[in-house]
Amino acid sequence: MSAFQTLAWRGQALVLLDQTRLPGELVYLECREVETAARAIEELVVRGAPAIGVAAAYGVVLGALQALDLAPALFRRRLQETRARLARTRPTAVNLFWALEQMGQVIAAGTGLDNRQLCDRLLARAEELRAEDEAICRRLGQHGAVLLEDGFKVLTHCNAGSLATAGYGTALGVIYAAQEQHKRLKVFADETRPLLQGSRLTAWELQQHGVEVTVICDSMAAVVMRQAPIDCVIVGADRIAANGDVANKIGTYGLAVLARAHNIPFYVAAPVSTLDLSLAQGAQIPIEERRPEEVSQGLGRTTAPAGVGVYNPAFDVTPCALVTAIISEQGIARPPFAAALSRWGGRSAPG
Ligand code: MRU
């Protein structure tokens, strides 16, 4: 359904749609080395929790290809180093660690294989993860679409769409599924400072999919909730703790507070691979802090005086008490979330 592909494996390379160049340019980055893939994740060429996970899985394949000629013991050591390098790219989205653990299981199960055979197994698993991710998003979308009625005005934050997954999307997947059921929706996209994933990416991809979208500054959300009025908020997630606390793009927590104040349902859409049942609550989720220049040099120019202090956490944690429902490929969970999330599964111990 998309005229673009967020990520793909071609020949011996991971090909990524360069999201730092959107919406102005549709260009792809070819990664043939682990380091190129790792930097692409760090620099947000590819971003969004599920997409980061799948990209990292292919990153392990790149590591295997680069090390094919090494002696078997060195080859396996290089694979562990590759996984460790990719694990250092971004700390918050648990899908990254989940995908690297999946690749680790392939390595552990492949003790009798030669380098080439193990490399082929790793590629097959990465391809599976990519295909599964899209199928999971479609199931998630079907579950979530029942929450949206024809004519709804929906507010979203950051980008949790085709660009943030191997295809289709989570929060935006719910919107696409509702659209496929001929429900007409109006979407409001927070621009999502500092890196503008909402205006650069969400608005662009919704336009590509023929969904009516209006961009607003983050600071306009309260007024739009009252004036539009907004019928529901839907966001994605980078990591969900066992109690249902949700880490997502900075600004999500504020939106949830505003939604509660305006009596608007606040929905979180995420695959089971985003659940981290090893963490009892959101306070334990590591929050990435990014370069100050993303704030002080925004919009391509200096936007704060030289030497000023800058705080730039990339994510925040929304307490489960503010979440109306969590939508996954398994269905819809309502508070208290713990029992449903533990039934759904997800990551249970750090690997
Ligand atoms: O820093 P980003 O752009 O990777 O942050 C992305 C988000 O916060 C998304 O909402 C989240 O990963 C869910 S993507 C389906």
Tab-separated table of C-alpha atoms and ligand atoms in Angstrom:
chain	number	residue	atom	x	y	z
A	1	MET	CA	0.000	0.000	0.000
A	2	SER	CA	3.011	2.322	0.390
A	3	ALA	CA	4.997	4.006	-2.359
A	4	PHE	CA	8.026	3.770	-0.088
A	5	GLN	CA	9.771	1.038	1.843
A	6	THR	CA	11.126	1.826	5.302
A	7	LEU	CA	13.721	-0.948	5.199
A	8	ALA	CA	14.626	-3.858	2.946
A	9	TRP	CA	17.375	-6.386	2.353
A	10	ARG	CA	18.782	-6.217	-1.182
A	11	GLY	CA	21.707	-8.317	-2.376
A	12	GLN	CA	24.099	-8.143	0.553
A	13	ALA	CA	22.923	-4.835	1.955
A	14	LEU	CA	20.396	-3.348	4.348
A	15	VAL	CA	18.627	-0.531	2.510
A	16	LEU	CA	17.043	2.151	4.683
A	17	LEU	CA	14.770	5.003	3.699
A	18	ASP	CA	16.702	7.986	5.090
A	19	GLN	CA	14.117	9.523	7.412
A	20	THR	CA	16.369	12.466	8.278
A	21	ARG	CA	15.790	13.745	4.706
A	22	LEU	CA	11.976	13.523	4.742
A	23	PRO	CA	9.694	15.109	3.741
A	24	GLY	CA	11.885	16.964	1.224
A	25	GLU	CA	13.748	14.050	-0.317
A	26	LEU	CA	13.011	10.358	-0.780
A	27	VAL	CA	16.498	8.839	-0.650
A	28	TYR	CA	17.760	5.479	0.526
A	29	LEU	CA	20.930	4.621	2.440
A	30	GLU	CA	22.661	1.352	1.644
A	31	CYS	CA	24.373	-0.267	4.656
A	32	ARG	CA	26.993	-2.929	3.869
A	33	GLU	CA	28.792	-2.722	7.205
A	34	VAL	CA	27.661	-3.039	10.819
A	35	GLU	CA	29.036	0.378	11.658
A	36	THR	CA	26.965	2.052	8.920
A	37	ALA	CA	23.814	0.348	10.209
A	38	ALA	CA	24.623	1.210	13.846
A	39	ARG	CA	25.175	4.879	12.979
A	40	ALA	CA	21.991	4.915	10.919
A	41	ILE	CA	20.083	3.830	14.036
A	42	GLU	CA	21.879	6.378	16.237
A	43	GLU	CA	21.286	9.217	13.782
A	44	LEU	CA	17.594	8.331	13.204
A	45	VAL	CA	17.978	7.435	9.524
A	46	VAL	CA	15.815	4.536	10.706
A	47	ARG	CA	13.774	5.117	13.854
A	48	GLY	CA	10.647	3.949	15.652
A	49	ALA	CA	10.844	0.980	18.014
A	50	PRO	CA	9.845	-1.931	15.713
A	51	ALA	CA	11.872	-0.593	12.754
A	52	ILE	CA	14.958	-0.218	14.949
A	53	GLY	CA	14.566	-3.848	16.046
A	54	VAL	CA	14.316	-5.200	12.501
A	55	ALA	CA	17.208	-2.990	11.301
A	56	ALA	CA	19.381	-4.314	14.152
A	57	ALA	CA	18.519	-7.903	13.189
A	58	TYR	CA	19.787	-7.197	9.657
A	59	GLY	CA	22.788	-5.476	11.265
A	60	VAL	CA	23.758	-8.833	12.800
A	61	VAL	CA	23.606	-10.364	9.296
A	62	LEU	CA	25.953	-7.634	8.053
A	63	GLY	CA	28.333	-8.548	10.882
A	64	ALA	CA	28.200	-12.202	9.823
A	65	LEU	CA	28.887	-11.359	6.167
A	66	GLN	CA	31.857	-9.182	7.118
A	67	ALA	CA	33.334	-12.000	9.240
A	68	LEU	CA	32.651	-15.010	6.965
A	69	ASP	CA	36.339	-15.729	6.331
A	70	LEU	CA	37.321	-15.855	10.005
A	71	ALA	CA	37.953	-19.101	11.900
A	72	PRO	CA	34.669	-20.385	13.437
A	73	ALA	CA	35.514	-19.352	17.014
A	74	LEU	CA	36.526	-15.850	15.900
A	75	PHE	CA	33.431	-15.647	13.686
A	76	ARG	CA	31.198	-16.347	16.667
A	77	ARG	CA	33.075	-13.869	18.831
A	78	ARG	CA	32.616	-11.255	16.103
A	79	LEU	CA	28.871	-11.942	16.095
A	80	GLN	CA	28.722	-11.258	19.848
A	81	GLU	CA	30.675	-8.009	19.337
A	82	THR	CA	28.284	-7.042	16.557
A	83	ARG	CA	25.266	-7.588	18.806
A	84	ALA	CA	26.956	-5.578	21.563
A	85	ARG	CA	27.678	-2.673	19.165
A	86	LEU	CA	24.080	-2.614	17.935
A	87	ALA	CA	22.766	-2.808	21.509
A	88	ARG	CA	24.663	0.412	22.328
A	89	THR	CA	22.875	2.462	19.657
A	90	ARG	CA	19.678	3.515	21.461
A	91	PRO	CA	18.700	2.536	25.004
A	92	THR	CA	14.935	3.036	25.288
A	93	ALA	CA	13.134	1.022	22.585
A	94	VAL	CA	13.074	-2.539	23.919
A	95	ASN	CA	12.358	-3.954	20.443
A	96	LEU	CA	16.060	-3.414	19.704
A	97	PHE	CA	17.113	-5.720	22.544
A	98	TRP	CA	14.291	-8.146	21.828
A	99	ALA	CA	15.406	-8.504	18.179
A	100	LEU	CA	19.073	-8.897	19.171
A	101	GLU	CA	18.005	-11.625	21.614
A	102	GLN	CA	16.120	-13.375	18.795
A	103	MET	CA	19.314	-13.306	16.704
A	104	GLY	CA	21.282	-14.518	19.742
A	105	GLN	CA	18.989	-17.544	19.939
A	106	VAL	CA	19.743	-18.390	16.294
A	107	ILE	CA	23.479	-18.207	17.061
A	108	ALA	CA	23.095	-20.368	20.187
A	109	ALA	CA	21.040	-22.975	18.294
A	110	GLY	CA	23.529	-23.128	15.406
A	111	THR	CA	26.490	-24.746	17.177
A	112	GLY	CA	27.165	-27.395	14.501
A	113	LEU	CA	26.868	-25.016	11.533
A	114	ASP	CA	29.712	-23.565	9.494
A	115	ASN	CA	30.012	-19.794	9.052
A	116	ARG	CA	28.060	-19.637	5.792
A	117	GLN	CA	25.236	-21.829	7.114
A	118	LEU	CA	24.911	-19.748	10.267
A	119	CYS	CA	24.943	-16.568	8.207
A	120	ASP	CA	22.105	-17.947	6.055
A	121	ARG	CA	20.111	-18.833	9.201
A	122	LEU	CA	20.609	-15.316	10.559
A	123	LEU	CA	19.406	-13.773	7.322
A	124	ALA	CA	16.369	-16.075	7.272
A	125	ARG	CA	15.481	-15.045	10.851
A	126	ALA	CA	15.898	-11.338	10.086
A	127	GLU	CA	13.628	-11.729	7.045
A	128	GLU	CA	11.093	-13.507	9.261
A	129	LEU	CA	11.190	-10.704	11.840
A	130	ARG	CA	10.548	-8.155	9.082
A	131	ALA	CA	7.606	-10.089	7.638
A	132	GLU	CA	6.186	-10.863	11.098
A	133	ASP	CA	6.371	-7.203	12.087
A	134	GLU	CA	4.144	-6.150	9.211
A	135	ALA	CA	1.672	-8.985	9.863
A	136	ILE	CA	1.596	-8.092	13.572
A	137	CYS	CA	0.882	-4.436	12.796
A	138	ARG	CA	-2.027	-5.445	10.568
A	139	ARG	CA	-3.558	-7.601	13.323
A	140	LEU	CA	-3.002	-4.806	15.834
A	141	GLY	CA	-4.702	-2.375	13.450
A	142	GLN	CA	-7.745	-4.639	13.148
A	143	HIS	CA	-8.103	-4.830	16.931
A	144	GLY	CA	-7.684	-1.094	17.398
A	145	ALA	CA	-9.982	-0.017	14.572
A	146	VAL	CA	-13.064	-0.982	16.608
A	147	LEU	CA	-12.228	1.927	18.912
A	148	LEU	CA	-12.531	4.488	16.095
A	149	GLU	CA	-15.877	5.621	14.753
A	150	ASP	CA	-16.666	7.233	11.407
A	151	GLY	CA	-15.997	10.963	11.643
A	152	PHE	CA	-13.605	10.721	14.612
A	153	LYS	CA	-10.951	13.373	15.151
A	154	VAL	CA	-7.783	11.671	16.342
A	155	LEU	CA	-4.651	13.244	17.803
A	156	THR	CA	-1.283	11.499	17.507
A	157	HIS	CA	2.283	12.287	18.539
A	158	CYS	CA	5.639	11.513	16.921
A	159	ASN	CA	5.499	8.837	14.214
A	160	ALA	CA	4.214	5.342	14.898
A	161	GLY	CA	3.407	4.468	11.307
A	162	SER	CA	4.807	2.584	8.319
A	163	LEU	CA	8.009	4.572	8.779
A	164	ALA	CA	8.439	3.355	12.360
A	165	THR	CA	7.887	-0.339	11.593
A	166	ALA	CA	8.691	-2.810	8.835
A	167	GLY	CA	5.384	-1.675	7.332
A	168	TYR	CA	1.844	-0.459	8.163
A	169	GLY	CA	2.491	0.958	11.635
A	170	THR	CA	1.083	0.685	15.141
A	171	ALA	CA	-0.824	3.853	16.126
A	172	LEU	CA	-1.156	4.790	12.454
A	173	GLY	CA	-1.894	1.130	11.652
A	174	VAL	CA	-5.067	1.522	13.714
A	175	ILE	CA	-5.945	4.577	11.623
A	176	TYR	CA	-5.211	2.754	8.331
A	177	ALA	CA	-7.325	-0.228	9.395
A	178	ALA	CA	-10.237	2.089	10.268
A	179	GLN	CA	-9.797	3.845	6.926
A	180	GLU	CA	-9.903	0.472	5.123
A	181	GLN	CA	-13.261	-0.044	6.892
A	182	HIS	CA	-14.414	3.206	5.198
A	183	LYS	CA	-14.398	5.237	8.394
A	184	ARG	CA	-13.516	8.845	7.580
A	185	LEU	CA	-11.080	10.239	10.113
A	186	LYS	CA	-9.416	13.585	10.673
A	187	VAL	CA	-5.963	13.246	12.177
A	188	PHE	CA	-4.131	15.976	14.063
A	189	ALA	CA	-0.362	15.403	14.160
A	190	ASP	CA	1.702	17.060	16.878
A	191	GLU	CA	4.816	18.362	15.175
A	192	THR	CA	6.896	16.684	17.944
A	193	ARG	CA	9.829	18.863	18.863
A	194	PRO	CA	12.757	18.725	18.808
A	195	LEU	CA	13.163	16.481	15.738
A	196	LEU	CA	9.703	16.990	14.239
A	197	GLN	CA	8.798	13.355	13.566
A	198	GLY	CA	5.130	14.402	13.642
A	199	SER	CA	5.277	17.117	10.982
A	200	ARG	CA	8.108	15.676	8.883
A	201	LEU	CA	7.118	12.008	8.981
A	202	THR	CA	3.553	11.425	10.225
A	203	ALA	CA	2.030	14.206	8.139
A	204	TRP	CA	3.984	13.002	5.089
A	205	GLU	CA	3.057	9.357	5.442
A	206	LEU	CA	-0.624	10.085	6.189
A	207	GLN	CA	-0.731	12.233	3.062
A	208	GLN	CA	0.806	9.355	1.083
A	209	HIS	CA	-1.992	7.118	2.379
A	210	GLY	CA	-4.748	9.623	1.643
A	211	VAL	CA	-5.643	10.354	5.277
A	212	GLU	CA	-6.745	13.906	6.107
A	213	VAL	CA	-4.107	15.367	8.415
A	214	THR	CA	-3.510	18.698	10.138
A	215	VAL	CA	-0.164	19.548	11.729
A	216	ILE	CA	-0.171	21.430	15.018
A	217	CYS	CA	2.636	22.687	17.266
A	218	ASP	CA	2.942	20.573	20.413
A	219	SER	CA	1.809	23.541	22.482
A	220	MET	CA	-1.528	23.656	20.638
A	221	ALA	CA	-2.726	20.227	21.765
A	222	ALA	CA	-4.844	21.464	24.692
A	223	VAL	CA	-6.698	24.026	22.625
A	224	VAL	CA	-7.263	21.554	19.780
A	225	MET	CA	-8.612	18.983	22.248
A	226	ARG	CA	-11.235	21.492	23.313
A	227	GLN	CA	-11.948	23.168	19.983
A	228	ALA	CA	-11.864	20.314	17.447
A	229	PRO	CA	-12.949	18.505	19.710
A	230	ILE	CA	-10.636	15.491	19.698
A	231	ASP	CA	-12.348	12.102	20.143
A	232	CYS	CA	-9.259	10.119	21.110
A	233	VAL	CA	-5.474	10.207	21.285
A	234	ILE	CA	-3.464	7.290	19.843
A	235	VAL	CA	0.287	6.950	20.265
A	236	GLY	CA	2.878	4.199	19.878
A	237	ALA	CA	5.357	3.030	22.510
A	238	ASP	CA	9.068	2.316	22.848
A	239	ARG	CA	8.784	0.178	25.961
A	240	ILE	CA	5.882	-0.813	28.186
A	241	ALA	CA	6.590	-2.013	31.737
A	242	ALA	CA	4.745	-4.927	33.366
A	243	ASN	CA	2.260	-2.592	35.081
A	244	GLY	CA	1.377	-0.760	31.835
A	245	ASP	CA	3.549	2.360	32.264
A	246	VAL	CA	4.481	3.522	28.759
A	247	ALA	CA	7.735	5.041	27.495
A	248	ASN	CA	7.218	6.941	24.250
A	249	LYS	CA	8.461	10.080	22.504
A	250	ILE	CA	8.985	13.083	24.765
A	251	GLY	CA	5.697	14.957	25.066
A	252	THR	CA	3.518	11.844	25.260
A	253	TYR	CA	3.131	12.149	29.038
A	254	GLY	CA	1.950	15.752	28.707
A	255	LEU	CA	-0.601	14.697	26.108
A	256	ALA	CA	-1.916	11.970	28.410
A	257	VAL	CA	-2.365	14.526	31.207
A	258	LEU	CA	-4.221	16.829	28.815
A	259	ALA	CA	-6.373	13.959	27.541
A	260	ARG	CA	-7.393	13.103	31.110
A	261	ALA	CA	-8.224	16.767	31.823
A	262	HIS	CA	-10.474	16.840	28.746
A	263	ASN	CA	-11.994	13.403	29.378
A	264	ILE	CA	-10.584	12.037	26.110
A	265	PRO	CA	-9.572	8.356	25.769
A	266	PHE	CA	-5.807	7.873	25.562
A	267	TYR	CA	-4.819	4.754	23.597
A	268	VAL	CA	-1.381	3.165	23.227
A	269	ALA	CA	-0.762	0.843	20.262
A	270	ALA	CA	2.275	-1.449	20.387
A	271	PRO	CA	3.285	-4.996	19.476
A	272	VAL	CA	4.017	-7.560	22.190
A	273	SER	CA	7.744	-7.146	21.367
A	274	THR	CA	7.475	-3.689	22.996
A	275	LEU	CA	6.464	-5.195	26.367
A	276	ASP	CA	9.258	-5.468	28.911
A	277	LEU	CA	7.873	-7.661	31.671
A	278	SER	CA	11.290	-7.721	33.333
A	279	LEU	CA	10.582	-4.167	34.523
A	280	ALA	CA	7.871	-3.792	37.151
A	281	GLN	CA	7.260	-0.134	36.377
A	282	GLY	CA	8.137	2.710	34.051
A	283	ALA	CA	10.606	4.384	36.400
A	284	GLN	CA	13.022	1.547	35.567
A	285	ILE	CA	12.964	2.245	31.812
A	286	PRO	CA	16.255	3.806	30.605
A	287	ILE	CA	15.541	7.125	28.940
A	288	GLU	CA	17.822	8.227	26.109
A	289	GLU	CA	19.246	11.732	26.407
A	290	ARG	CA	20.327	13.156	23.071
A	291	ARG	CA	22.669	15.948	21.962
A	292	PRO	CA	21.810	19.476	23.172
A	293	GLU	CA	22.204	20.770	19.603
A	294	GLU	CA	18.967	19.010	18.626
A	295	VAL	CA	17.254	21.648	20.775
A	296	SER	CA	19.594	24.644	20.491
A	297	GLN	CA	20.205	24.282	16.730
A	298	GLY	CA	16.680	23.379	15.717
A	299	LEU	CA	15.102	24.233	12.378
A	300	GLY	CA	18.518	24.503	10.695
A	301	ARG	CA	19.611	27.564	12.658
A	302	THR	CA	20.634	28.623	16.137
A	303	THR	CA	17.503	28.723	18.290
A	304	ALA	CA	19.032	29.297	21.736
A	305	PRO	CA	21.866	31.532	22.975
A	306	ALA	CA	25.378	30.042	22.981
A	307	GLY	CA	26.327	28.417	26.279
A	308	VAL	CA	22.769	28.056	27.588
A	309	GLY	CA	21.879	24.845	29.437
A	310	VAL	CA	19.791	22.389	27.413
A	311	TYR	CA	17.914	19.283	28.563
A	312	ASN	CA	17.028	16.843	25.785
A	313	PRO	CA	15.438	13.571	26.927
A	314	ALA	CA	14.129	11.748	23.843
A	315	PHE	CA	11.345	9.922	25.710
A	316	ASP	CA	9.097	10.194	28.741
A	317	VAL	CA	7.038	7.750	30.752
A	318	THR	CA	3.259	7.973	30.906
A	319	PRO	CA	1.894	6.391	34.102
A	320	CYS	CA	-0.508	3.521	33.410
A	321	ALA	CA	-3.211	5.374	35.365
A	322	LEU	CA	-3.501	7.804	32.423
A	323	VAL	CA	-3.799	5.075	29.762
A	324	THR	CA	-7.330	4.092	28.697
A	325	ALA	CA	-6.300	0.990	26.755
A	326	ILE	CA	-3.268	-0.761	25.284
A	327	ILE	CA	-3.773	-2.277	21.826
A	328	SER	CA	-1.533	-5.088	20.576
A	329	GLU	CA	-1.755	-7.899	18.024
A	330	GLN	CA	-3.286	-9.927	20.876
A	331	GLY	CA	-6.229	-7.608	21.435
A	332	ILE	CA	-7.164	-4.688	23.674
A	333	ALA	CA	-6.131	-4.505	27.337
A	334	ARG	CA	-7.837	-2.195	29.807
A	335	PRO	CA	-6.710	-1.247	33.337
A	336	PRO	CA	-5.450	-2.802	35.484
A	337	PHE	CA	-3.055	-3.939	32.765
A	338	ALA	CA	-0.725	-6.358	34.576
A	339	ALA	CA	-2.741	-9.567	34.070
A	340	ALA	CA	-3.399	-9.002	30.354
A	341	LEU	CA	0.187	-7.935	29.630
A	342	SER	CA	1.599	-10.976	31.376
A	343	ARG	CA	-0.787	-13.196	29.375
A	344	TRP	CA	0.376	-11.530	26.151
A	345	GLY	CA	4.051	-12.240	26.980
A	346	GLY	CA	6.938	-10.094	25.773
A	347	ARG	CA	10.462	-9.771	27.012
A	348	SER	CA	10.796	-11.367	30.427
A	349	ALA	CA	14.493	-11.044	31.225
A	350	PRO	CA	17.362	-8.952	29.889
A	351	GLY	CA	19.624	-10.971	27.545
B	1	MRU	O1	13.129	8.812	18.509
B	1	MRU	P1	12.185	8.012	17.649
B	1	MRU	O2	11.747	8.731	16.417
B	1	MRU	O3	12.747	6.636	17.350
B	1	MRU	O4	10.904	7.800	18.554
B	1	MRU	C1	9.845	7.019	18.061
B	1	MRU	C2	8.680	6.954	18.962
B	1	MRU	O5	8.677	7.463	20.054
B	1	MRU	C3	7.513	6.131	18.489
B	1	MRU	O6	6.318	6.658	18.969
B	1	MRU	C4	7.666	4.699	19.019
B	1	MRU	O7	8.932	4.185	18.706
B	1	MRU	C5	6.615	3.802	18.489
B	1	MRU	S1	6.894	3.390	16.797
B	1	MRU	C6	5.730	2.280	16.273
